Amino acid sequence: MDMAWPVITMLLAWVAALWGAQSRIPGPRMDLLNICMDTKHHKTKPCPEDYTSQELHKDTSRLYNFTWDHCGKMEPACKHHFIQDNCLYECSPNLGPWIQEVNQSWRKERILHVPLCREDCEQWWRDCRTSYTCKSNWHRGWNWTSGVNKCPARTTCRTFEAYFPTPAALCEGIWDHSYKATNYSRGSGRCIQMWFDPAQGNPNEEVARFYAGARNAGVMPQGIEPLLLSLAPMLYLWLLG
Ligand SMILES: *[C@@H]1O[C@H](CO)[C@@H](O)[C@H](O)[C@H]1NC(C)=O
Ligand SMILES: *[C@@H]1O[C@H](CO)[C@@H](O)[C@H](O)[C@H]1NC(C)=O
Ligand SMILES: *[C@@H]1O[C@H](CO)[C@@H](O)[C@H](O)[C@H]1NC(C)=O
Ligand SMILES: *[C@@H]1O[C@H](CO)[C@@H](O)[C@H](O)[C@H]1NC(C)=O
């Protein structure tokens, strides 16, 4: 037993050194952080405080001539979520890990599968279930001949709930899988919050760093974990000896 201790100490030091080396390797891909969609100005902050109040008085989005009132007036509580959604899309510097290239006439990039916090998705759905729409995918299929989006022929205005029976159906379906519904809670560091108080800091920064890092880790050489696992029985044998 006496002879074992120097060896165990050495092994432990080696394990510690390996862990140290491993934790230095990954680190988030900086090129996925602090970037915005290609059509947008580089922003380091989310929307200005007055954005929401300005937009709430309009029935058509400033940038895309997209109207939320295509089936009569959308309820203000519901519209609030769309303005916030627009705000996140336009102004968030934290969507880098989910930006993808696309070949479409009206854009070259899109966001795909942004993991939305469960509460944000549920609240959006609750506040919108009584408003009306005529489509379950708002990215395509509108009649734009008048300059704003109109319901295409052979569609019917029904409640959101009829088109989106669950919160996930809304959050994932409405923008063609730009968002992914998750079971992560606000503050978990694993989901993007549509709503947050900028005065308290931006919780999405940490989330973007996490997913940028996770993506990077996927291409790192593996092999440290198996090594550590193979060390465990050796340690055990030394202790028994
Ligand atoms: C929105 O509509 C106005 C008036 O029809 C037009 O001048 C403007 O270019 C449109 N904006 C976009 C982004 O299509
Ligand atoms: C887009 O189209 C161009 C030319 O048609 C092609 O070279 C490019 O690979 C396409 N990009 C994507 C992301 O599909
Ligand atoms: C698009 O809307 C216009 C009226 O704004 C209508 O005349 C036309 O038939 C519609 N087209 C389709 C494909 O629904
Ligand atoms: C969340 O968890 C519930 C219960 O485990 C499951 O039924 C549901 O599919 C999950 N939702 C998502 C978006 O993962």
PDB file of C-alpha atoms and ligand atoms in Angstrom:
ATOM      1  CA  MET A   1       0.000   0.000   0.000  1.00  0.00           C
ATOM      2  CA  ASP A   2       2.816   2.393   0.876  1.00  0.00           C
ATOM      3  CA  MET A   3       4.380   1.897  -2.519  1.00  0.00           C
ATOM      4  CA  ALA A   4       1.076   2.630  -4.238  1.00  0.00           C
ATOM      5  CA  TRP A   5       0.683   6.215  -3.084  1.00  0.00           C
ATOM      6  CA  PRO A   6       3.352   7.892  -5.228  1.00  0.00           C
ATOM      7  CA  VAL A   7       1.926   6.111  -8.254  1.00  0.00           C
ATOM      8  CA  ILE A   8      -1.644   7.116  -7.429  1.00  0.00           C
ATOM      9  CA  THR A   9      -0.525  10.683  -6.901  1.00  0.00           C
ATOM     10  CA  MET A  10       1.195  10.600 -10.247  1.00  0.00           C
ATOM     11  CA  LEU A  11      -1.888   9.173 -11.942  1.00  0.00           C
ATOM     12  CA  LEU A  12      -4.109  11.796 -10.348  1.00  0.00           C
ATOM     13  CA  ALA A  13      -1.758  14.542 -11.486  1.00  0.00           C
ATOM     14  CA  TRP A  14      -1.907  13.127 -14.996  1.00  0.00           C
ATOM     15  CA  VAL A  15      -5.707  12.991 -14.920  1.00  0.00           C
ATOM     16  CA  ALA A  16      -5.803  16.592 -13.718  1.00  0.00           C
ATOM     17  CA  ALA A  17      -3.412  17.630 -16.495  1.00  0.00           C
ATOM     18  CA  LEU A  18      -5.586  15.890 -19.100  1.00  0.00           C
ATOM     19  CA  TRP A  19      -8.711  17.569 -17.813  1.00  0.00           C
ATOM     20  CA  GLY A  20      -6.940  20.903 -17.862  1.00  0.00           C
ATOM     21  CA  ALA A  21      -5.793  20.365 -21.439  1.00  0.00           C
ATOM     22  CA  GLN A  22      -9.273  19.318 -22.501  1.00  0.00           C
ATOM     23  CA  SER A  23     -10.987  22.311 -20.972  1.00  0.00           C
ATOM     24  CA  ARG A  24      -8.558  24.603 -22.788  1.00  0.00           C
ATOM     25  CA  ILE A  25      -9.207  23.086 -26.206  1.00  0.00           C
ATOM     26  CA  PRO A  26     -12.831  23.811 -27.192  1.00  0.00           C
ATOM     27  CA  GLY A  27     -14.094  27.322 -26.487  1.00  0.00           C
ATOM     28  CA  PRO A  28     -16.870  28.833 -28.609  1.00  0.00           C
ATOM     29  CA  ARG A  29     -16.376  29.665 -32.238  1.00  0.00           C
ATOM     30  CA  MET A  30     -16.101  33.412 -32.137  1.00  0.00           C
ATOM     31  CA  ASP A  31     -17.243  33.723 -35.730  1.00  0.00           C
ATOM     32  CA  LEU A  32     -20.658  32.432 -34.686  1.00  0.00           C
ATOM     33  CA  LEU A  33     -21.060  35.096 -32.034  1.00  0.00           C
ATOM     34  CA  ASN A  34     -21.992  38.745 -32.362  1.00  0.00           C
ATOM     35  CA  ILE A  35     -23.165  38.528 -35.923  1.00  0.00           C
ATOM     36  CA  CYS A  36     -26.536  39.428 -37.344  1.00  0.00           C
ATOM     37  CA  MET A  37     -28.424  38.336 -40.409  1.00  0.00           C
ATOM     38  CA  ASP A  38     -26.758  39.528 -43.625  1.00  0.00           C
ATOM     39  CA  THR A  39     -29.358  42.127 -44.445  1.00  0.00           C
ATOM     40  CA  LYS A  40     -29.081  43.719 -41.044  1.00  0.00           C
ATOM     41  CA  HIS A  41     -26.749  46.192 -39.475  1.00  0.00           C
ATOM     42  CA  HIS A  42     -24.281  44.786 -37.048  1.00  0.00           C
ATOM     43  CA  LYS A  43     -25.784  45.158 -33.630  1.00  0.00           C
ATOM     44  CA  THR A  44     -24.311  44.412 -30.292  1.00  0.00           C
ATOM     45  CA  LYS A  45     -27.520  45.114 -28.433  1.00  0.00           C
ATOM     46  CA  PRO A  46     -31.047  43.827 -28.828  1.00  0.00           C
ATOM     47  CA  CYS A  47     -33.835  46.148 -29.911  1.00  0.00           C
ATOM     48  CA  PRO A  48     -33.941  49.722 -28.713  1.00  0.00           C
ATOM     49  CA  GLU A  49     -36.427  50.246 -25.916  1.00  0.00           C
ATOM     50  CA  ASP A  50     -38.818  52.292 -28.034  1.00  0.00           C
ATOM     51  CA  TYR A  51     -39.028  49.716 -30.837  1.00  0.00           C
ATOM     52  CA  THR A  52     -41.940  47.813 -29.329  1.00  0.00           C
ATOM     53  CA  SER A  53     -44.036  50.846 -28.540  1.00  0.00           C
ATOM     54  CA  GLN A  54     -43.479  52.262 -32.029  1.00  0.00           C
ATOM     55  CA  GLU A  55     -44.315  49.038 -33.790  1.00  0.00           C
ATOM     56  CA  LEU A  56     -47.389  48.257 -31.728  1.00  0.00           C
ATOM     57  CA  HIS A  57     -49.275  51.116 -33.348  1.00  0.00           C
ATOM     58  CA  LYS A  58     -48.741  49.794 -36.830  1.00  0.00           C
ATOM     59  CA  ASP A  59     -50.529  46.925 -38.466  1.00  0.00           C
ATOM     60  CA  THR A  60     -47.763  46.254 -40.968  1.00  0.00           C
ATOM     61  CA  SER A  61     -44.179  45.391 -40.224  1.00  0.00           C
ATOM     62  CA  ARG A  62     -41.855  48.225 -41.222  1.00  0.00           C
ATOM     63  CA  LEU A  63     -39.363  46.047 -43.083  1.00  0.00           C
ATOM     64  CA  TYR A  64     -41.296  43.464 -44.995  1.00  0.00           C
ATOM     65  CA  ASN A  65     -44.745  45.009 -45.571  1.00  0.00           C
ATOM     66  CA  PHE A  66     -46.026  41.954 -43.802  1.00  0.00           C
ATOM     67  CA  THR A  67     -49.381  42.456 -42.142  1.00  0.00           C
ATOM     68  CA  TRP A  68     -50.443  40.582 -39.064  1.00  0.00           C
ATOM     69  CA  ASP A  69     -54.010  41.687 -39.675  1.00  0.00           C
ATOM     70  CA  HIS A  70     -54.644  39.470 -42.687  1.00  0.00           C
ATOM     71  CA  CYS A  71     -57.754  38.011 -41.022  1.00  0.00           C
ATOM     72  CA  GLY A  72     -59.047  41.065 -39.249  1.00  0.00           C
ATOM     73  CA  LYS A  73     -57.364  42.812 -36.371  1.00  0.00           C
ATOM     74  CA  MET A  74     -54.884  40.764 -34.440  1.00  0.00           C
ATOM     75  CA  GLU A  75     -55.335  41.165 -30.715  1.00  0.00           C
ATOM     76  CA  PRO A  76     -52.718  43.469 -29.177  1.00  0.00           C
ATOM     77  CA  ALA A  77     -51.524  40.849 -26.677  1.00  0.00           C
ATOM     78  CA  CYS A  78     -50.852  38.531 -29.594  1.00  0.00           C
ATOM     79  CA  LYS A  79     -49.280  41.197 -31.770  1.00  0.00           C
ATOM     80  CA  HIS A  80     -46.878  41.951 -28.962  1.00  0.00           C
ATOM     81  CA  HIS A  81     -45.280  38.548 -29.431  1.00  0.00           C
ATOM     82  CA  PHE A  82     -44.874  39.076 -33.157  1.00  0.00           C
ATOM     83  CA  ILE A  83     -43.212  42.413 -32.606  1.00  0.00           C
ATOM     84  CA  GLN A  84     -40.881  40.802 -30.112  1.00  0.00           C
ATOM     85  CA  ASP A  85     -40.220  37.963 -32.525  1.00  0.00           C
ATOM     86  CA  ASN A  86     -39.446  40.473 -35.252  1.00  0.00           C
ATOM     87  CA  CYS A  87     -37.223  42.339 -32.861  1.00  0.00           C
ATOM     88  CA  LEU A  88     -35.261  39.216 -31.985  1.00  0.00           C
ATOM     89  CA  TYR A  89     -34.850  38.398 -35.652  1.00  0.00           C
ATOM     90  CA  GLU A  90     -33.831  41.892 -36.695  1.00  0.00           C
ATOM     91  CA  CYS A  91     -31.681  42.944 -33.817  1.00  0.00           C
ATOM     92  CA  SER A  92     -30.345  39.994 -31.894  1.00  0.00           C
ATOM     93  CA  PRO A  93     -26.610  39.488 -32.193  1.00  0.00           C
ATOM     94  CA  ASN A  94     -27.055  36.073 -30.596  1.00  0.00           C
ATOM     95  CA  LEU A  95     -28.552  33.989 -33.392  1.00  0.00           C
ATOM     96  CA  GLY A  96     -25.241  33.187 -35.097  1.00  0.00           C
ATOM     97  CA  PRO A  97     -25.227  29.468 -34.304  1.00  0.00           C
ATOM     98  CA  TRP A  98     -28.544  29.068 -36.147  1.00  0.00           C
ATOM     99  CA  ILE A  99     -27.990  31.136 -39.279  1.00  0.00           C
ATOM    100  CA  GLN A 100     -28.035  29.062 -42.463  1.00  0.00           C
ATOM    101  CA  GLU A 101     -27.457  29.954 -46.080  1.00  0.00           C
ATOM    102  CA  VAL A 102     -30.439  29.668 -48.388  1.00  0.00           C
ATOM    103  CA  ASN A 103     -31.068  30.258 -52.066  1.00  0.00           C
ATOM    104  CA  GLN A 104     -34.205  32.356 -52.140  1.00  0.00           C
ATOM    105  CA  SER A 105     -35.006  35.431 -54.149  1.00  0.00           C
ATOM    106  CA  TRP A 106     -35.727  37.566 -51.100  1.00  0.00           C
ATOM    107  CA  ARG A 107     -32.978  36.464 -48.763  1.00  0.00           C
ATOM    108  CA  LYS A 108     -29.648  34.690 -48.649  1.00  0.00           C
ATOM    109  CA  GLU A 109     -29.751  33.596 -45.030  1.00  0.00           C
ATOM    110  CA  ARG A 110     -32.299  32.264 -42.634  1.00  0.00           C
ATOM    111  CA  ILE A 111     -32.410  31.054 -39.066  1.00  0.00           C
ATOM    112  CA  LEU A 112     -33.182  27.409 -38.453  1.00  0.00           C
ATOM    113  CA  HIS A 113     -34.148  25.573 -35.245  1.00  0.00           C
ATOM    114  CA  VAL A 114     -33.442  28.312 -32.717  1.00  0.00           C
ATOM    115  CA  PRO A 115     -34.274  26.563 -29.429  1.00  0.00           C
ATOM    116  CA  LEU A 116     -37.001  28.690 -27.891  1.00  0.00           C
ATOM    117  CA  CYS A 117     -37.659  28.611 -24.153  1.00  0.00           C
ATOM    118  CA  ARG A 118     -40.777  26.693 -23.289  1.00  0.00           C
ATOM    119  CA  GLU A 119     -42.446  29.570 -21.430  1.00  0.00           C
ATOM    120  CA  ASP A 120     -41.939  31.962 -24.338  1.00  0.00           C
ATOM    121  CA  CYS A 121     -43.552  29.526 -26.745  1.00  0.00           C
ATOM    122  CA  GLU A 122     -46.463  28.748 -24.426  1.00  0.00           C
ATOM    123  CA  GLN A 123     -47.192  32.390 -23.672  1.00  0.00           C
ATOM    124  CA  TRP A 124     -47.101  33.258 -27.368  1.00  0.00           C
ATOM    125  CA  TRP A 125     -49.604  30.502 -28.075  1.00  0.00           C
ATOM    126  CA  ARG A 126     -51.885  31.428 -25.155  1.00  0.00           C
ATOM    127  CA  ASP A 127     -51.991  35.080 -26.172  1.00  0.00           C
ATOM    128  CA  CYS A 128     -52.681  34.282 -29.825  1.00  0.00           C
ATOM    129  CA  ARG A 129     -55.088  31.367 -29.709  1.00  0.00           C
ATOM    130  CA  THR A 130     -58.119  33.630 -30.124  1.00  0.00           C
ATOM    131  CA  SER A 131     -56.700  35.768 -32.939  1.00  0.00           C
ATOM    132  CA  TYR A 132     -57.321  34.772 -36.548  1.00  0.00           C
ATOM    133  CA  THR A 133     -55.171  33.609 -39.428  1.00  0.00           C
ATOM    134  CA  CYS A 134     -55.530  31.596 -42.632  1.00  0.00           C
ATOM    135  CA  LYS A 135     -52.189  29.780 -42.798  1.00  0.00           C
ATOM    136  CA  SER A 136     -50.014  27.586 -40.618  1.00  0.00           C
ATOM    137  CA  ASN A 137     -46.754  28.478 -42.408  1.00  0.00           C
ATOM    138  CA  TRP A 138     -46.319  32.207 -42.775  1.00  0.00           C
ATOM    139  CA  HIS A 139     -43.078  32.007 -44.707  1.00  0.00           C
ATOM    140  CA  ARG A 140     -44.606  31.137 -48.034  1.00  0.00           C
ATOM    141  CA  GLY A 141     -47.775  30.949 -50.032  1.00  0.00           C
ATOM    142  CA  TRP A 142     -49.194  34.436 -49.529  1.00  0.00           C
ATOM    143  CA  ASN A 143     -50.813  36.474 -52.268  1.00  0.00           C
ATOM    144  CA  TRP A 144     -48.555  39.536 -52.568  1.00  0.00           C
ATOM    145  CA  THR A 145     -50.169  41.105 -55.636  1.00  0.00           C
ATOM    146  CA  SER A 146     -51.543  44.026 -53.611  1.00  0.00           C
ATOM    147  CA  GLY A 147     -48.158  44.796 -51.989  1.00  0.00           C
ATOM    148  CA  VAL A 148     -48.992  43.236 -48.634  1.00  0.00           C
ATOM    149  CA  ASN A 149     -49.620  39.616 -47.793  1.00  0.00           C
ATOM    150  CA  LYS A 150     -53.212  38.521 -48.371  1.00  0.00           C
ATOM    151  CA  CYS A 151     -54.718  35.158 -47.655  1.00  0.00           C
ATOM    152  CA  PRO A 152     -54.362  33.032 -50.781  1.00  0.00           C
ATOM    153  CA  ALA A 153     -57.448  31.698 -52.543  1.00  0.00           C
ATOM    154  CA  ARG A 154     -59.114  28.656 -50.998  1.00  0.00           C
ATOM    155  CA  THR A 155     -57.921  29.397 -47.470  1.00  0.00           C
ATOM    156  CA  THR A 156     -60.238  30.272 -44.604  1.00  0.00           C
ATOM    157  CA  CYS A 157     -59.716  32.560 -41.642  1.00  0.00           C
ATOM    158  CA  ARG A 158     -59.885  30.509 -38.456  1.00  0.00           C
ATOM    159  CA  THR A 159     -58.530  30.931 -34.952  1.00  0.00           C
ATOM    160  CA  PHE A 160     -54.849  30.414 -34.342  1.00  0.00           C
ATOM    161  CA  GLU A 161     -55.821  27.436 -32.259  1.00  0.00           C
ATOM    162  CA  ALA A 162     -57.407  25.797 -35.305  1.00  0.00           C
ATOM    163  CA  TYR A 163     -54.198  26.240 -37.314  1.00  0.00           C
ATOM    164  CA  PHE A 164     -51.810  25.677 -34.426  1.00  0.00           C
ATOM    165  CA  PRO A 165     -53.290  23.140 -31.998  1.00  0.00           C
ATOM    166  CA  THR A 166     -50.281  23.214 -29.643  1.00  0.00           C
ATOM    167  CA  PRO A 167     -47.627  25.753 -28.605  1.00  0.00           C
ATOM    168  CA  ALA A 168     -45.001  23.713 -30.483  1.00  0.00           C
ATOM    169  CA  ALA A 169     -47.126  23.761 -33.650  1.00  0.00           C
ATOM    170  CA  LEU A 170     -47.135  27.546 -33.482  1.00  0.00           C
ATOM    171  CA  CYS A 171     -43.502  28.173 -32.581  1.00  0.00           C
ATOM    172  CA  GLU A 172     -42.078  25.649 -35.022  1.00  0.00           C
ATOM    173  CA  GLY A 173     -44.592  25.905 -37.820  1.00  0.00           C
ATOM    174  CA  ILE A 174     -45.284  29.583 -38.233  1.00  0.00           C
ATOM    175  CA  TRP A 175     -41.835  30.563 -39.553  1.00  0.00           C
ATOM    176  CA  ASP A 176     -41.022  27.265 -41.198  1.00  0.00           C
ATOM    177  CA  HIS A 177     -38.889  25.845 -38.354  1.00  0.00           C
ATOM    178  CA  SER A 178     -36.958  28.989 -37.605  1.00  0.00           C
ATOM    179  CA  TYR A 179     -37.710  28.080 -33.992  1.00  0.00           C
ATOM    180  CA  LYS A 180     -37.604  24.755 -32.276  1.00  0.00           C
ATOM    181  CA  ALA A 181     -39.894  24.173 -29.290  1.00  0.00           C
ATOM    182  CA  THR A 182     -37.949  22.923 -26.279  1.00  0.00           C
ATOM    183  CA  ASN A 183     -38.593  21.854 -22.726  1.00  0.00           C
ATOM    184  CA  TYR A 184     -35.856  24.148 -21.462  1.00  0.00           C
ATOM    185  CA  SER A 185     -36.927  26.870 -19.087  1.00  0.00           C
ATOM    186  CA  ARG A 186     -36.056  30.531 -19.135  1.00  0.00           C
ATOM    187  CA  GLY A 187     -32.768  31.026 -17.318  1.00  0.00           C
ATOM    188  CA  SER A 188     -31.549  27.487 -18.080  1.00  0.00           C
ATOM    189  CA  GLY A 189     -28.849  28.811 -20.407  1.00  0.00           C
ATOM    190  CA  ARG A 190     -29.992  26.288 -23.017  1.00  0.00           C
ATOM    191  CA  CYS A 191     -32.806  28.168 -24.762  1.00  0.00           C
ATOM    192  CA  ILE A 192     -33.304  31.536 -26.413  1.00  0.00           C
ATOM    193  CA  GLN A 193     -35.681  33.908 -24.661  1.00  0.00           C
ATOM    194  CA  MET A 194     -37.841  36.074 -26.835  1.00  0.00           C
ATOM    195  CA  TRP A 195     -38.641  38.192 -23.815  1.00  0.00           C
ATOM    196  CA  PHE A 196     -36.123  39.555 -21.347  1.00  0.00           C
ATOM    197  CA  ASP A 197     -35.330  42.723 -19.507  1.00  0.00           C
ATOM    198  CA  PRO A 198     -32.227  44.269 -21.142  1.00  0.00           C
ATOM    199  CA  ALA A 199     -31.466  46.060 -17.873  1.00  0.00           C
ATOM    200  CA  GLN A 200     -30.778  42.640 -16.345  1.00  0.00           C
ATOM    201  CA  GLY A 201     -28.351  41.696 -19.100  1.00  0.00           C
ATOM    202  CA  ASN A 202     -29.049  39.591 -22.164  1.00  0.00           C
ATOM    203  CA  PRO A 203     -29.530  35.921 -21.225  1.00  0.00           C
ATOM    204  CA  ASN A 204     -29.208  34.890 -24.882  1.00  0.00           C
ATOM    205  CA  GLU A 205     -25.509  35.695 -24.983  1.00  0.00           C
ATOM    206  CA  GLU A 206     -24.685  32.747 -22.762  1.00  0.00           C
ATOM    207  CA  VAL A 207     -26.990  30.510 -24.794  1.00  0.00           C
ATOM    208  CA  ALA A 208     -25.347  31.459 -28.092  1.00  0.00           C
ATOM    209  CA  ARG A 209     -21.908  30.836 -26.562  1.00  0.00           C
ATOM    210  CA  PHE A 210     -23.045  27.434 -25.345  1.00  0.00           C
ATOM    211  CA  TYR A 211     -24.363  26.290 -28.715  1.00  0.00           C
ATOM    212  CA  ALA A 212     -21.444  27.789 -30.633  1.00  0.00           C
ATOM    213  CA  GLY A 213     -19.141  25.840 -28.319  1.00  0.00           C
ATOM    214  CA  ALA A 214     -21.195  22.662 -28.592  1.00  0.00           C
ATOM    215  CA  ARG A 215     -20.992  22.835 -32.358  1.00  0.00           C
ATOM    216  CA  ASN A 216     -17.252  23.262 -32.141  1.00  0.00           C
ATOM    217  CA  ALA A 217     -16.848  20.420 -29.648  1.00  0.00           C
ATOM    218  CA  GLY A 218     -18.468  18.078 -32.172  1.00  0.00           C
ATOM    219  CA  VAL A 219     -15.436  18.332 -34.456  1.00  0.00           C
ATOM    220  CA  MET A 220     -12.793  18.077 -31.703  1.00  0.00           C
ATOM    221  CA  PRO A 221     -10.773  14.879 -31.540  1.00  0.00           C
ATOM    222  CA  GLN A 222     -12.369  12.624 -28.983  1.00  0.00           C
ATOM    223  CA  GLY A 223     -10.409  10.126 -26.903  1.00  0.00           C
ATOM    224  CA  ILE A 224      -9.844  11.773 -23.558  1.00  0.00           C
ATOM    225  CA  GLU A 225     -12.937  10.256 -21.956  1.00  0.00           C
ATOM    226  CA  PRO A 226     -12.055   6.634 -22.913  1.00  0.00           C
ATOM    227  CA  LEU A 227      -8.580   7.265 -21.568  1.00  0.00           C
ATOM    228  CA  LEU A 228      -9.940   8.452 -18.247  1.00  0.00           C
ATOM    229  CA  LEU A 229     -12.314   5.497 -18.102  1.00  0.00           C
ATOM    230  CA  SER A 230      -9.477   3.064 -18.681  1.00  0.00           C
ATOM    231  CA  LEU A 231      -7.589   4.699 -15.832  1.00  0.00           C
ATOM    232  CA  ALA A 232     -10.344   3.988 -13.314  1.00  0.00           C
ATOM    233  CA  PRO A 233      -9.805   0.196 -13.045  1.00  0.00           C
ATOM    234  CA  MET A 234      -6.040   0.773 -12.753  1.00  0.00           C
ATOM    235  CA  LEU A 235      -6.556   3.091  -9.830  1.00  0.00           C
ATOM    236  CA  TYR A 236      -8.912   0.574  -8.297  1.00  0.00           C
ATOM    237  CA  LEU A 237      -6.353  -2.219  -8.608  1.00  0.00           C
ATOM    238  CA  TRP A 238      -3.647  -0.052  -7.061  1.00  0.00           C
ATOM    239  CA  LEU A 239      -5.885   0.757  -4.127  1.00  0.00           C
ATOM    240  CA  LEU A 240      -6.683  -2.947  -3.596  1.00  0.00           C
ATOM    241  CA  GLY A 241      -3.018  -3.841  -3.871  1.00  0.00           C
TER     242      GLY A 241
HETATM  243  C1  LIG B   1     -43.407  48.275 -48.818  1.00  0.00           C
HETATM  244  O1  LIG B   1     -44.400  48.936 -49.556  1.00  0.00           O
HETATM  245  C2  LIG B   1     -44.055  50.263 -49.923  1.00  0.00           C
HETATM  246  C3  LIG B   1     -45.254  50.904 -50.583  1.00  0.00           C
HETATM  247  O2  LIG B   1     -45.917  49.990 -51.411  1.00  0.00           O
HETATM  248  C4  LIG B   1     -42.837  50.201 -50.853  1.00  0.00           C
HETATM  249  O3  LIG B   1     -42.445  51.522 -51.214  1.00  0.00           O
HETATM  250  C5  LIG B   1     -41.695  49.529 -50.140  1.00  0.00           C
HETATM  251  O4  LIG B   1     -40.602  49.363 -51.013  1.00  0.00           O
HETATM  252  C6  LIG B   1     -42.121  48.161 -49.624  1.00  0.00           C
HETATM  253  N1  LIG B   1     -41.055  47.603 -48.803  1.00  0.00           N
HETATM  254  C7  LIG B   1     -40.548  46.384 -48.989  1.00  0.00           C
HETATM  255  C8  LIG B   1     -39.470  45.970 -48.063  1.00  0.00           C
HETATM  256  O5  LIG B   1     -40.974  45.623 -49.853  1.00  0.00           O
HETATM  257  C1  LIG B   2     -27.160  28.418 -54.201  1.00  0.00           C
HETATM  258  O1  LIG B   2     -27.132  28.400 -55.626  1.00  0.00           O
HETATM  259  C2  LIG B   2     -25.840  28.511 -56.173  1.00  0.00           C
HETATM  260  C3  LIG B   2     -25.948  28.594 -57.684  1.00  0.00           C
HETATM  261  O2  LIG B   2     -27.167  28.089 -58.137  1.00  0.00           O
HETATM  262  C4  LIG B   2     -24.998  27.313 -55.722  1.00  0.00           C
HETATM  263  O3  LIG B   2     -23.681  27.419 -56.232  1.00  0.00           O
HETATM  264  C5  LIG B   2     -24.949  27.286 -54.194  1.00  0.00           C
HETATM  265  O4  LIG B   2     -24.254  26.137 -53.761  1.00  0.00           O
HETATM  266  C6  LIG B   2     -26.359  27.274 -53.616  1.00  0.00           C
HETATM  267  N1  LIG B   2     -26.276  27.397 -52.168  1.00  0.00           N
HETATM  268  C7  LIG B   2     -27.014  26.654 -51.337  1.00  0.00           C
HETATM  269  C8  LIG B   2     -26.837  26.929 -49.893  1.00  0.00           C
HETATM  270  O5  LIG B   2     -27.801  25.809 -51.725  1.00  0.00           O
HETATM  271  C1  LIG B   3     -54.460  37.700 -55.306  1.00  0.00           C
HETATM  272  O1  LIG B   3     -55.234  38.783 -54.870  1.00  0.00           O
HETATM  273  C2  LIG B   3     -55.817  39.533 -55.948  1.00  0.00           C
HETATM  274  C3  LIG B   3     -56.523  40.717 -55.305  1.00  0.00           C
HETATM  275  O2  LIG B   3     -55.672  41.422 -54.438  1.00  0.00           O
HETATM  276  C4  LIG B   3     -56.753  38.645 -56.725  1.00  0.00           C
HETATM  277  O3  LIG B   3     -57.272  39.361 -57.825  1.00  0.00           O
HETATM  278  C5  LIG B   3     -55.998  37.430 -57.226  1.00  0.00           C
HETATM  279  O4  LIG B   3     -56.889  36.528 -57.872  1.00  0.00           O
HETATM  280  C6  LIG B   3     -55.318  36.714 -56.078  1.00  0.00           C
HETATM  281  N1  LIG B   3     -54.494  35.635 -56.604  1.00  0.00           N
HETATM  282  C7  LIG B   3     -54.466  34.423 -56.045  1.00  0.00           C
HETATM  283  C8  LIG B   3     -53.556  33.419 -56.674  1.00  0.00           C
HETATM  284  O5  LIG B   3     -55.106  34.134 -55.026  1.00  0.00           O
HETATM  285  C1  LIG B   4     -41.440  17.986 -23.297  1.00  0.00           C
HETATM  286  O1  LIG B   4     -41.617  16.926 -22.353  1.00  0.00           O
HETATM  287  C2  LIG B   4     -42.853  16.253 -22.495  1.00  0.00           C
HETATM  288  C3  LIG B   4     -42.952  15.234 -21.370  1.00  0.00           C
HETATM  289  O2  LIG B   4     -41.773  14.484 -21.263  1.00  0.00           O
HETATM  290  C4  LIG B   4     -42.947  15.605 -23.880  1.00  0.00           C
HETATM  291  O3  LIG B   4     -44.189  14.956 -24.036  1.00  0.00           O
HETATM  292  C5  LIG B   4     -42.806  16.689 -24.931  1.00  0.00           C
HETATM  293  O4  LIG B   4     -42.797  16.106 -26.214  1.00  0.00           O
HETATM  294  C6  LIG B   4     -41.532  17.492 -24.731  1.00  0.00           C
HETATM  295  N1  LIG B   4     -41.535  18.611 -25.657  1.00  0.00           N
HETATM  296  C7  LIG B   4     -40.489  18.930 -26.392  1.00  0.00           C
HETATM  297  C8  LIG B   4     -40.646  20.092 -27.282  1.00  0.00           C
HETATM  298  O5  LIG B   4     -39.416  18.329 -26.341  1.00  0.00           O
END
